[in-house]
């Protein structure tokens, strides 16, 4: 078949007002690099009169979902309202009673059929998908209509080189967006591939604030383009874990609760739920993916989960030809089972070569969630388009039980117990090869090497609950109180934005493993603003070590904002605690045992660290600014398993636009001037 992506025809509309010119002046006046100016010039060149003001609202972002062959850059405008909302609310009318058409009503958010309060974007979970072409200008007006909250949105996978103040991290790259305030995010679609967005505030993500962001480019730039016939916008698998209460109920946690874990999984915000064997399963729609027999389809899988359980994806009777991870192309490897941790994305090709029928797509929450037997199903359907979706979305056949195998033999990517490079037929990300590399990064001598040992350590009672103590912590069950740390430092935030208010930054506000504040000198751990200061353009090597004292099936995913990392190696010794010396011994052993050798290591922005193991990564620090690095499990971020990289000095940073919001604590002197 020769069919290529999708066939959406869009015409430019010559409508003009003042919106885009304001954005353009702001982007250019902020001192962005020359490539950003070139993008703006190219964009404005698409208009008949480039000097005339342009109304961003005249260019709905939905129209940017197009073929990216021979196209010019576009403005892609989205208007979002963030609300406290509900699943299975009045908008669903009689959906819960079996009136299936009511489940598709506007404003009906079914989730898994359980009534609960949620946080929604435009009354959707996931939020609206952003599907654009490389070098488009994405503009999102985001209104926070959630009383009692402040929030931000992070664009996971975009490096924001020209607009670091749009990275969406509260008190690092911007001030949080307050209730009833509107913040305009404007940035270039620079990194092509499967990305996503999510809130970086509190537990808003687990409550529903996340969505897909797909940036396509001409197929000539995709070395795997000949492996698939269709790259359809609807073939997104956005998987997330799901609770039946607000995430905040488990922050810091409940002593008599059953751990900080989900009760279900959603696929594109849909699924069903059954409390126990004696209860009825909710009668709400599952997600449906249509294919035509003989076609080869590119699917994009996004792990938008927040908890510690990896998600495992299988499609009954079908293999998965893995072709990309975290938006970076990979030389293909075919498996039948894909495991990913929070924040990771994988692209794969599915060949519709089976008898025409409906097939289960199953997502299971594994690892620490195994005992909960959480699984969710969607439907891969060969049925013709003339068959209505609601005839497919309510299958009579039940999803196979959690432990029922879909394949006689499992061939897995990233199984938690895989020995990378050695296990057959299972593979790790380090067993994949990229199509290109940067020799100076892969084989160069690092300018800086950092050893980052992370853990969730038990807090002393007096540190957590003593008079005057207000340390963050999580109470996973009973009296177990934990705090996250990297190199014995638990991260806390400043009261202002580090990147955009540099005049308030002082050296003594930061700490690292060699410099602790006086109040921590007698402690074995410290809560402070953990910063790694890195020279601009330095070659950086990180050893990320899991110092957890016991082995379990919990692999921590670490996400680095503003960069991609070459994943050089990873490994574990399930018998001994990890150290730098032990990591190097494992690396040597694996190099001697490896079945697969590569000189083309893959790139990722979110990398999983094996339980009680290590991962070694490299990157060139050529993107100045303050960039967060953190465990992508939401509760671990909340309790301090975070640090911030300062790359370069403030005079090398891209300056924020004029009038960019500021924030700080307000503690004036109490004197006569206070009452004038």
Short mmCIF file of C-alpha atoms in Angstrom, two decimals, residues 11-510:
data_model
loop_
_atom_site.label_atom_id
_atom_site.label_comp_id
_atom_site.label_asym_id
_atom_site.label_seq_id
_atom_site.Cartn_x
_atom_site.Cartn_y
_atom_site.Cartn_z
CA UNK A 11 -6.74 26.50 3.63
CA UNK A 12 -5.08 29.55 5.21
CA UNK A 13 -7.57 32.26 6.14
CA UNK A 14 -6.42 35.87 5.56
CA UNK A 15 -7.86 37.18 8.85
CA UNK A 16 -5.85 39.83 10.70
CA UNK A 17 -5.82 41.54 14.08
CA UNK A 18 -2.97 42.06 16.60
CA UNK A 19 -2.32 38.77 18.42
CA UNK A 20 0.56 37.10 16.60
CA UNK A 21 2.55 40.28 16.05
CA UNK A 22 2.60 40.78 19.82
CA UNK A 23 3.88 37.23 20.23
CA UNK A 24 6.43 37.69 17.46
CA UNK A 25 7.81 40.90 18.90
CA UNK A 26 8.00 39.26 22.32
CA UNK A 27 9.85 36.23 21.00
CA UNK A 28 12.35 38.33 19.08
CA UNK A 29 12.79 41.00 21.73
CA UNK A 30 13.53 38.32 24.30
CA UNK A 31 16.92 37.83 22.73
CA UNK A 32 16.25 34.42 21.19
CA UNK A 33 18.77 32.81 18.92
CA UNK A 34 18.98 33.45 15.19
CA UNK A 35 17.19 30.20 14.28
CA UNK A 36 14.11 31.45 16.11
CA UNK A 37 14.21 34.70 14.16
CA UNK A 38 14.49 32.66 10.98
CA UNK A 39 11.43 30.64 11.98
CA UNK A 40 9.48 33.82 12.63
CA UNK A 41 10.54 35.31 9.29
CA UNK A 42 9.54 32.10 7.52
CA UNK A 43 6.21 32.04 9.31
CA UNK A 44 5.41 35.66 8.51
CA UNK A 45 6.44 35.04 4.91
CA UNK A 46 3.39 32.80 4.53
CA UNK A 47 1.13 35.84 4.80
CA UNK A 48 0.47 38.19 1.91
CA UNK A 49 1.41 41.19 4.03
CA UNK A 50 3.94 40.15 6.66
CA UNK A 51 3.87 43.58 8.28
CA UNK A 52 0.14 43.42 9.03
CA UNK A 53 -0.99 42.23 12.46
CA UNK A 54 -2.34 38.69 12.62
CA UNK A 55 -5.08 37.38 14.89
CA UNK A 56 -3.93 34.09 16.43
CA UNK A 57 -7.52 33.11 17.11
CA UNK A 58 -8.12 33.05 13.37
CA UNK A 59 -5.93 29.96 13.14
CA UNK A 60 -7.45 27.14 15.23
CA UNK A 61 -4.86 24.61 16.26
CA UNK A 62 -7.08 21.76 15.12
CA UNK A 63 -6.42 22.82 11.52
CA UNK A 64 -2.69 22.26 12.02
CA UNK A 65 -3.35 18.50 11.98
CA UNK A 66 -2.27 17.98 8.38
CA UNK A 67 0.20 16.24 6.13
CA UNK A 68 3.61 17.76 6.75
CA UNK A 69 4.86 17.21 3.19
CA UNK A 70 5.74 20.46 1.40
CA UNK A 71 4.01 22.64 3.98
CA UNK A 72 4.90 26.04 5.34
CA UNK A 73 4.94 26.80 9.09
CA UNK A 74 1.63 27.78 10.63
CA UNK A 75 0.28 29.39 13.74
CA UNK A 76 -1.61 26.79 15.80
CA UNK A 77 -3.83 28.42 18.40
CA UNK A 78 -5.53 26.60 21.27
CA UNK A 79 -7.80 28.03 23.96
CA UNK A 80 -7.97 25.91 27.10
CA UNK A 81 -10.00 26.22 30.27
CA UNK A 82 -8.81 24.19 33.25
CA UNK A 83 -11.70 23.26 35.56
CA UNK A 84 -12.77 21.23 38.53
CA UNK A 85 -15.15 18.87 36.75
CA UNK A 86 -16.58 15.36 37.20
CA UNK A 87 -16.73 11.98 35.51
CA UNK A 88 -20.17 10.44 34.94
CA UNK A 89 -21.83 13.76 35.72
CA UNK A 90 -25.21 15.08 34.53
CA UNK A 91 -23.83 15.64 31.00
CA UNK A 92 -23.75 11.84 30.64
CA UNK A 93 -27.52 11.61 31.22
CA UNK A 94 -28.44 7.87 31.14
CA UNK A 95 -25.05 6.54 30.05
CA UNK A 96 -24.65 4.58 33.30
CA UNK A 97 -28.05 2.95 32.71
CA UNK A 98 -26.98 1.45 29.40
CA UNK A 99 -28.08 4.21 27.00
CA UNK A 100 -24.88 4.07 25.01
CA UNK A 101 -25.49 7.12 22.86
CA UNK A 102 -25.55 9.26 26.02
CA UNK A 103 -21.96 8.24 26.75
CA UNK A 104 -20.87 10.25 23.69
CA UNK A 105 -22.70 13.46 24.53
CA UNK A 106 -20.76 16.70 24.58
CA UNK A 107 -19.35 17.24 28.04
CA UNK A 108 -19.79 13.61 29.08
CA UNK A 109 -16.52 12.43 30.57
CA UNK A 110 -16.93 8.72 31.25
CA UNK A 111 -13.43 7.71 32.45
CA UNK A 112 -14.01 4.19 33.87
CA UNK A 113 -17.67 4.75 34.71
CA UNK A 114 -17.04 5.70 38.35
CA UNK A 115 -18.36 9.05 39.59
CA UNK A 116 -15.63 11.30 40.98
CA UNK A 117 -14.35 14.82 40.85
CA UNK A 118 -11.60 15.40 38.29
CA UNK A 119 -9.47 18.16 36.82
CA UNK A 120 -10.19 18.58 33.13
CA UNK A 121 -9.01 20.64 30.17
CA UNK A 122 -11.96 21.83 28.10
CA UNK A 123 -13.96 19.17 29.97
CA UNK A 124 -11.84 16.39 28.47
CA UNK A 125 -9.46 13.74 29.83
CA UNK A 126 -6.96 13.52 28.26
CA UNK A 127 -6.91 17.16 27.23
CA UNK A 128 -7.15 18.18 23.56
CA UNK A 129 -4.45 16.60 21.41
CA UNK A 130 -1.94 18.96 19.83
CA UNK A 131 -0.99 17.64 16.37
CA UNK A 132 1.22 19.97 14.34
CA UNK A 133 4.18 20.03 11.95
CA UNK A 134 7.78 20.78 12.84
CA UNK A 135 8.50 24.53 13.10
CA UNK A 136 4.84 25.48 13.58
CA UNK A 137 4.23 28.10 16.25
CA UNK A 138 2.08 26.65 19.05
CA UNK A 139 0.07 29.19 21.04
CA UNK A 140 -2.01 28.04 24.02
CA UNK A 141 -4.10 30.45 26.05
CA UNK A 142 -4.59 28.60 29.33
CA UNK A 143 -7.18 29.86 31.81
CA UNK A 144 -7.07 28.48 35.33
CA UNK A 145 -10.71 28.27 36.40
CA UNK A 146 -10.00 25.91 39.32
CA UNK A 147 -10.75 27.69 42.57
CA UNK A 148 -8.05 27.45 45.20
CA UNK A 149 -5.30 26.34 42.84
CA UNK A 150 -2.29 27.59 40.94
CA UNK A 151 -0.85 25.61 38.06
CA UNK A 152 1.53 25.34 35.11
CA UNK A 153 1.78 23.15 32.01
CA UNK A 154 4.98 21.38 30.94
CA UNK A 155 5.59 20.44 27.31
CA UNK A 156 7.35 17.13 27.84
CA UNK A 157 9.92 16.44 25.12
CA UNK A 158 10.37 19.99 23.83
CA UNK A 159 13.72 21.58 24.68
CA UNK A 160 12.45 25.18 24.57
CA UNK A 161 15.83 26.52 23.42
CA UNK A 162 14.30 29.74 22.15
CA UNK A 163 11.66 30.04 24.87
CA UNK A 164 12.94 28.47 28.13
CA UNK A 165 10.43 30.56 30.08
CA UNK A 166 7.73 28.38 28.45
CA UNK A 167 8.98 25.09 29.94
CA UNK A 168 6.21 25.19 32.53
CA UNK A 169 7.93 24.44 35.85
CA UNK A 170 6.62 26.54 38.75
CA UNK A 171 9.28 28.63 40.53
CA UNK A 172 11.96 27.43 38.12
CA UNK A 173 10.95 28.77 34.70
CA UNK A 174 7.78 30.74 35.54
CA UNK A 175 5.42 31.70 38.32
CA UNK A 176 2.37 29.47 38.68
CA UNK A 177 -0.83 30.59 36.97
CA UNK A 178 -3.26 31.73 39.66
CA UNK A 179 -7.01 31.14 39.83
CA UNK A 180 -8.91 33.02 37.10
CA UNK A 181 -5.70 34.10 35.42
CA UNK A 182 -4.88 33.35 31.78
CA UNK A 183 -1.33 32.59 30.70
CA UNK A 184 -0.29 32.48 27.05
CA UNK A 185 2.21 29.74 26.22
CA UNK A 186 3.89 30.40 22.85
CA UNK A 187 6.69 28.22 21.56
CA UNK A 188 8.03 26.54 18.43
CA UNK A 189 7.38 22.90 17.58
CA UNK A 190 11.08 22.10 17.35
CA UNK A 191 11.48 18.43 18.37
CA UNK A 192 9.52 16.17 16.00
CA UNK A 193 7.94 12.97 17.25
CA UNK A 194 5.65 11.73 20.01
CA UNK A 195 5.61 14.21 22.90
CA UNK A 196 2.98 15.07 25.48
CA UNK A 197 2.01 17.77 27.93
CA UNK A 198 1.03 17.62 31.56
CA UNK A 199 0.61 19.81 34.60
CA UNK A 200 3.71 20.32 36.71
CA UNK A 201 1.78 21.53 39.74
CA UNK A 202 0.82 19.42 42.74
CA UNK A 203 -1.19 16.34 41.76
CA UNK A 204 -3.08 17.92 38.88
CA UNK A 205 -1.65 15.42 36.41
CA UNK A 206 -3.02 12.33 38.17
CA UNK A 207 -6.35 14.16 38.43
CA UNK A 208 -6.56 14.56 34.65
CA UNK A 209 -4.27 17.31 33.32
CA UNK A 210 -2.32 15.63 30.54
CA UNK A 211 -2.59 15.09 26.80
CA UNK A 212 -0.80 14.12 23.59
CA UNK A 213 1.44 16.44 21.57
CA UNK A 214 2.49 15.04 18.20
CA UNK A 215 4.95 16.92 15.99
CA UNK A 216 5.25 15.45 12.51
CA UNK A 217 7.81 16.15 9.81
CA UNK A 218 8.26 15.13 6.15
CA UNK A 219 8.60 11.38 5.73
CA UNK A 220 11.98 11.89 4.05
CA UNK A 221 13.30 12.67 7.54
CA UNK A 222 11.97 9.40 8.99
CA UNK A 223 14.33 6.48 8.37
CA UNK A 224 11.51 4.08 9.28
CA UNK A 225 8.92 5.57 6.92
CA UNK A 226 8.98 2.54 4.63
CA UNK A 227 7.85 0.30 7.49
CA UNK A 228 4.32 1.69 7.72
CA UNK A 229 1.55 2.86 5.41
CA UNK A 230 -0.53 4.97 7.79
CA UNK A 231 0.28 7.46 10.56
CA UNK A 232 -3.25 8.35 11.59
CA UNK A 233 -4.00 11.08 14.14
CA UNK A 234 -6.41 8.81 15.99
CA UNK A 235 -3.83 6.09 16.59
CA UNK A 236 -2.64 7.53 19.89
CA UNK A 237 -2.56 5.28 22.94
CA UNK A 238 -2.39 7.63 25.92
CA UNK A 239 -2.33 5.36 28.95
CA UNK A 240 -2.69 6.65 32.49
CA UNK A 241 -3.28 5.27 35.94
CA UNK A 242 -6.48 6.29 37.69
CA UNK A 243 -7.71 6.78 41.22
CA UNK A 244 -11.27 7.10 42.50
CA UNK A 245 -10.33 10.02 44.74
CA UNK A 246 -8.35 13.21 44.18
CA UNK A 247 -4.62 12.66 44.24
CA UNK A 248 -4.37 15.19 47.05
CA UNK A 249 -6.14 12.76 49.37
CA UNK A 250 -2.95 10.71 49.32
CA UNK A 251 -0.59 13.59 49.87
CA UNK A 252 1.05 12.94 52.25
CA UNK A 253 -0.91 9.66 52.54
CA UNK A 254 -3.07 7.73 54.97
CA UNK A 255 -1.67 5.45 57.70
CA UNK A 256 -4.47 2.94 57.26
CA UNK A 257 -4.61 3.19 53.48
CA UNK A 258 -3.51 0.45 51.11
CA UNK A 259 -0.47 2.34 49.84
CA UNK A 260 -0.28 5.22 47.38
CA UNK A 261 -1.37 3.27 44.31
CA UNK A 262 -4.02 3.50 41.58
CA UNK A 263 -7.18 1.42 41.32
CA UNK A 264 -7.41 1.39 37.52
CA UNK A 265 -5.86 2.29 34.18
CA UNK A 266 -7.41 4.41 31.43
CA UNK A 267 -6.69 4.29 27.70
CA UNK A 268 -7.33 7.69 26.11
CA UNK A 269 -9.44 8.51 29.14
CA UNK A 270 -11.71 5.49 28.66
CA UNK A 271 -12.15 2.09 30.22
CA UNK A 272 -14.38 0.06 32.49
CA UNK A 273 -14.16 -0.90 36.15
CA UNK A 274 -15.33 -3.81 38.27
CA UNK A 275 -14.99 -3.53 42.03
CA UNK A 276 -14.87 -7.29 42.66
CA UNK A 277 -16.08 -10.58 41.24
CA UNK A 278 -19.55 -10.09 42.79
CA UNK A 279 -20.03 -6.63 41.25
CA UNK A 280 -21.18 -5.59 37.81
CA UNK A 281 -18.68 -4.05 35.43
CA UNK A 282 -19.44 -0.45 34.50
CA UNK A 283 -21.23 -0.18 31.15
CA UNK A 284 -19.22 2.59 29.52
CA UNK A 285 -17.29 2.67 26.23
CA UNK A 286 -13.78 1.41 25.69
CA UNK A 287 -11.45 3.11 23.24
CA UNK A 288 -11.60 1.79 19.66
CA UNK A 289 -8.80 1.79 17.09
CA UNK A 290 -9.77 0.94 13.52
CA UNK A 291 -7.53 -0.70 10.94
CA UNK A 292 -8.00 -2.12 7.46
CA UNK A 293 -6.74 -5.59 6.66
CA UNK A 294 -3.38 -5.51 4.93
CA UNK A 295 -2.38 -2.08 6.22
CA UNK A 296 0.67 -1.26 8.33
CA UNK A 297 -0.11 1.33 11.02
CA UNK A 298 2.10 3.53 13.14
CA UNK A 299 0.86 3.74 16.73
CA UNK A 300 2.14 6.19 19.33
CA UNK A 301 2.13 5.05 22.96
CA UNK A 302 2.41 7.63 25.75
CA UNK A 303 2.78 6.58 29.37
CA UNK A 304 1.06 9.45 31.16
CA UNK A 305 0.92 7.60 34.49
CA UNK A 306 1.75 9.24 37.81
CA UNK A 307 2.30 6.28 40.13
CA UNK A 308 5.19 3.85 40.56
CA UNK A 309 3.76 1.02 38.45
CA UNK A 310 5.12 0.47 34.92
CA UNK A 311 2.50 -0.05 32.23
CA UNK A 312 2.64 -3.10 29.99
CA UNK A 313 1.05 -2.99 26.52
CA UNK A 314 0.05 -5.99 24.39
CA UNK A 315 -2.19 -6.39 21.33
CA UNK A 316 -3.63 -9.88 21.01
CA UNK A 317 -2.31 -11.83 17.98
CA UNK A 318 -0.19 -8.86 16.83
CA UNK A 319 3.47 -7.98 17.18
CA UNK A 320 4.87 -4.51 17.86
CA UNK A 321 7.72 -3.29 15.67
CA UNK A 322 9.38 -0.65 17.87
CA UNK A 323 10.67 2.29 15.77
CA UNK A 324 11.06 5.24 18.17
CA UNK A 325 11.31 6.17 21.84
CA UNK A 326 10.81 9.60 23.37
CA UNK A 327 10.47 10.91 19.78
CA UNK A 328 13.91 9.63 18.66
CA UNK A 329 14.13 7.13 15.80
CA UNK A 330 15.36 3.61 16.54
CA UNK A 331 16.47 0.79 14.32
CA UNK A 332 13.45 -1.53 14.59
CA UNK A 333 13.12 -4.49 16.92
CA UNK A 334 9.95 -6.62 16.90
CA UNK A 335 8.40 -7.81 20.18
CA UNK A 336 4.92 -8.64 21.43
CA UNK A 337 5.07 -6.86 24.81
CA UNK A 338 6.08 -3.28 25.59
CA UNK A 339 6.77 -1.98 29.12
CA UNK A 340 7.19 1.73 29.79
CA UNK A 341 7.46 3.86 32.91
CA UNK A 342 5.92 7.27 33.53
CA UNK A 343 6.92 9.91 30.98
CA UNK A 344 8.23 7.50 28.34
CA UNK A 345 6.87 7.33 24.80
CA UNK A 346 7.25 4.54 22.25
CA UNK A 347 6.22 4.38 18.60
CA UNK A 348 5.58 1.03 16.96
CA UNK A 349 4.17 -0.46 13.77
CA UNK A 350 1.25 -2.89 13.82
CA UNK A 351 0.58 -4.95 10.70
CA UNK A 352 -3.12 -5.69 10.22
CA UNK A 353 -2.38 -9.21 8.96
CA UNK A 354 -4.83 -11.22 11.05
CA UNK A 355 -8.33 -12.45 10.20
CA UNK A 356 -10.82 -9.57 10.15
CA UNK A 357 -12.15 -9.40 13.69
CA UNK A 358 -11.85 -7.41 16.92
CA UNK A 359 -8.72 -7.88 19.08
CA UNK A 360 -7.94 -6.81 22.63
CA UNK A 361 -5.40 -4.12 23.33
CA UNK A 362 -4.47 -4.76 26.95
CA UNK A 363 -2.62 -2.41 29.30
CA UNK A 364 -1.62 -3.82 32.69
CA UNK A 365 -0.17 -1.99 35.70
CA UNK A 366 2.71 -4.23 36.80
CA UNK A 367 5.59 -4.10 39.28
CA UNK A 368 4.36 -2.73 42.59
CA UNK A 369 0.77 -2.98 41.30
CA UNK A 370 0.92 -6.70 40.43
CA UNK A 371 -1.06 -7.72 43.50
CA UNK A 372 -3.86 -5.35 42.57
CA UNK A 373 -4.41 -7.09 39.21
CA UNK A 374 -5.13 -3.82 37.38
CA UNK A 375 -5.69 -4.12 33.64
CA UNK A 376 -7.62 -2.21 31.02
CA UNK A 377 -8.72 -3.01 27.49
CA UNK A 378 -9.27 -1.18 24.24
CA UNK A 379 -10.33 -2.67 20.91
CA UNK A 380 -8.34 -3.05 17.69
CA UNK A 381 -11.07 -3.49 15.11
CA UNK A 382 -10.91 -4.63 11.48
CA UNK A 383 -14.63 -3.95 11.01
CA UNK A 384 -15.63 -1.58 8.18
CA UNK A 385 -16.19 2.12 8.87
CA UNK A 386 -19.89 1.59 8.22
CA UNK A 387 -20.13 -0.15 11.61
CA UNK A 388 -20.85 2.52 14.27
CA UNK A 389 -18.18 2.93 16.94
CA UNK A 390 -20.63 2.20 19.75
CA UNK A 391 -21.23 -1.25 18.24
CA UNK A 392 -17.55 -1.97 18.88
CA UNK A 393 -16.82 -0.02 22.07
CA UNK A 394 -19.06 -2.22 24.28
CA UNK A 395 -17.73 -5.73 23.57
CA UNK A 396 -19.63 -8.69 24.94
CA UNK A 397 -16.46 -10.71 25.39
CA UNK A 398 -14.60 -9.97 28.62
CA UNK A 399 -11.01 -8.80 28.79
CA UNK A 400 -8.66 -11.71 29.57
CA UNK A 401 -7.84 -12.00 33.26
CA UNK A 402 -4.78 -10.16 34.55
CA UNK A 403 -2.60 -13.27 34.65
CA UNK A 404 -4.01 -14.86 31.48
CA UNK A 405 -1.29 -14.74 28.80
CA UNK A 406 -2.05 -13.24 25.42
CA UNK A 407 0.96 -15.01 23.88
CA UNK A 408 2.47 -18.47 24.46
CA UNK A 409 5.90 -16.85 24.72
CA UNK A 410 6.49 -13.24 25.77
CA UNK A 411 9.11 -11.17 23.94
CA UNK A 412 9.36 -7.98 25.94
CA UNK A 413 10.91 -4.52 25.82
CA UNK A 414 11.96 -3.20 29.25
CA UNK A 415 10.71 -6.01 31.44
CA UNK A 416 11.71 -4.98 35.00
CA UNK A 417 13.87 -8.10 35.45
CA UNK A 418 15.65 -8.00 32.09
CA UNK A 419 19.46 -8.20 32.11
CA UNK A 420 20.26 -5.58 29.47
CA UNK A 421 22.25 -6.86 26.53
CA UNK A 422 22.21 -10.43 27.80
CA UNK A 423 18.60 -11.62 28.21
CA UNK A 424 17.05 -13.20 25.15
CA UNK A 425 14.54 -12.60 23.65
CA UNK A 426 13.81 -9.67 26.00
CA UNK A 427 15.53 -6.34 25.36
CA UNK A 428 16.17 -3.04 27.13
CA UNK A 429 16.35 0.41 25.61
CA UNK A 430 20.15 0.04 25.60
CA UNK A 431 19.80 -2.90 23.21
CA UNK A 432 18.37 -0.59 20.55
CA UNK A 433 20.47 1.33 18.07
CA UNK A 434 19.87 4.83 16.79
CA UNK A 435 20.40 5.80 13.15
CA UNK A 436 22.89 8.53 13.90
CA UNK A 437 25.18 9.60 16.69
CA UNK A 438 27.49 12.40 17.83
CA UNK A 439 30.96 10.95 18.20
CA UNK A 440 32.21 13.82 20.34
CA UNK A 441 29.54 13.08 22.94
CA UNK A 442 29.67 9.29 22.79
CA UNK A 443 33.45 8.91 22.80
CA UNK A 444 34.66 12.23 24.19
CA UNK A 445 36.15 12.76 27.64
CA UNK A 446 33.49 14.30 29.91
CA UNK A 447 34.18 17.80 31.21
CA UNK A 448 32.06 17.01 34.25
CA UNK A 449 30.94 13.71 35.72
CA UNK A 450 28.24 13.60 38.39
CA UNK A 451 27.19 10.63 40.49
CA UNK A 452 23.54 11.02 41.47
CA UNK A 453 22.36 8.54 44.10
CA UNK A 454 18.63 8.70 44.79
CA UNK A 455 16.45 7.15 47.48
CA UNK A 456 13.29 7.47 49.49
CA UNK A 457 14.66 7.50 53.01
CA UNK A 458 12.74 7.01 56.29
CA UNK A 459 12.41 10.24 58.23
CA UNK A 460 12.97 10.45 61.94
CA UNK A 461 9.78 11.13 63.85
CA UNK A 462 11.04 14.45 65.25
CA UNK A 463 12.07 15.64 61.76
CA UNK A 464 8.62 14.97 60.38
CA UNK A 465 6.43 15.92 63.34
CA UNK A 466 8.53 17.93 65.77
CA UNK A 467 7.54 21.43 66.84
CA UNK A 468 8.10 23.88 64.01
CA UNK A 469 8.77 21.14 61.43
CA UNK A 470 7.05 21.40 58.05
CA UNK A 471 9.12 19.09 55.86
CA UNK A 472 7.42 17.44 52.88
CA UNK A 473 6.96 13.68 53.16
CA UNK A 474 4.79 10.80 52.04
CA UNK A 475 3.15 8.32 54.40
CA UNK A 476 2.89 5.16 52.30
CA UNK A 477 1.20 3.12 55.06
CA UNK A 478 1.20 2.65 58.83
CA UNK A 479 3.91 4.82 60.39
CA UNK A 480 6.30 4.66 57.42
CA UNK A 481 7.17 8.24 56.50
CA UNK A 482 9.52 8.79 53.56
CA UNK A 483 11.24 11.74 51.92
CA UNK A 484 12.78 11.68 48.44
CA UNK A 485 16.39 12.74 47.97
CA UNK A 486 19.25 12.85 45.47
CA UNK A 487 22.69 12.71 47.08
CA UNK A 488 21.00 13.06 50.48
CA UNK A 489 19.32 16.34 49.47
CA UNK A 490 15.55 16.72 49.26
CA UNK A 491 14.61 19.50 46.88
CA UNK A 492 12.52 22.49 47.85
CA UNK A 493 11.45 25.42 45.69
CA UNK A 494 12.24 29.13 45.95
CA UNK A 495 9.37 31.64 46.24
CA UNK A 496 10.15 33.16 42.81
CA UNK A 497 11.05 31.98 39.30
CA UNK A 498 14.79 31.25 39.06
CA UNK A 499 14.97 31.70 35.31
CA UNK A 500 12.88 34.82 34.86
CA UNK A 501 13.76 36.74 38.04
CA UNK A 502 17.57 36.44 38.06
CA UNK A 503 17.95 39.66 40.04
CA UNK A 504 16.67 37.76 43.10
CA UNK A 505 19.04 34.81 42.71
CA UNK A 506 21.96 34.59 45.15
CA UNK A 507 24.60 31.88 45.40
CA UNK A 508 23.91 31.18 49.07
CA UNK A 509 20.31 30.12 48.34
CA UNK A 510 21.52 26.90 46.65
#
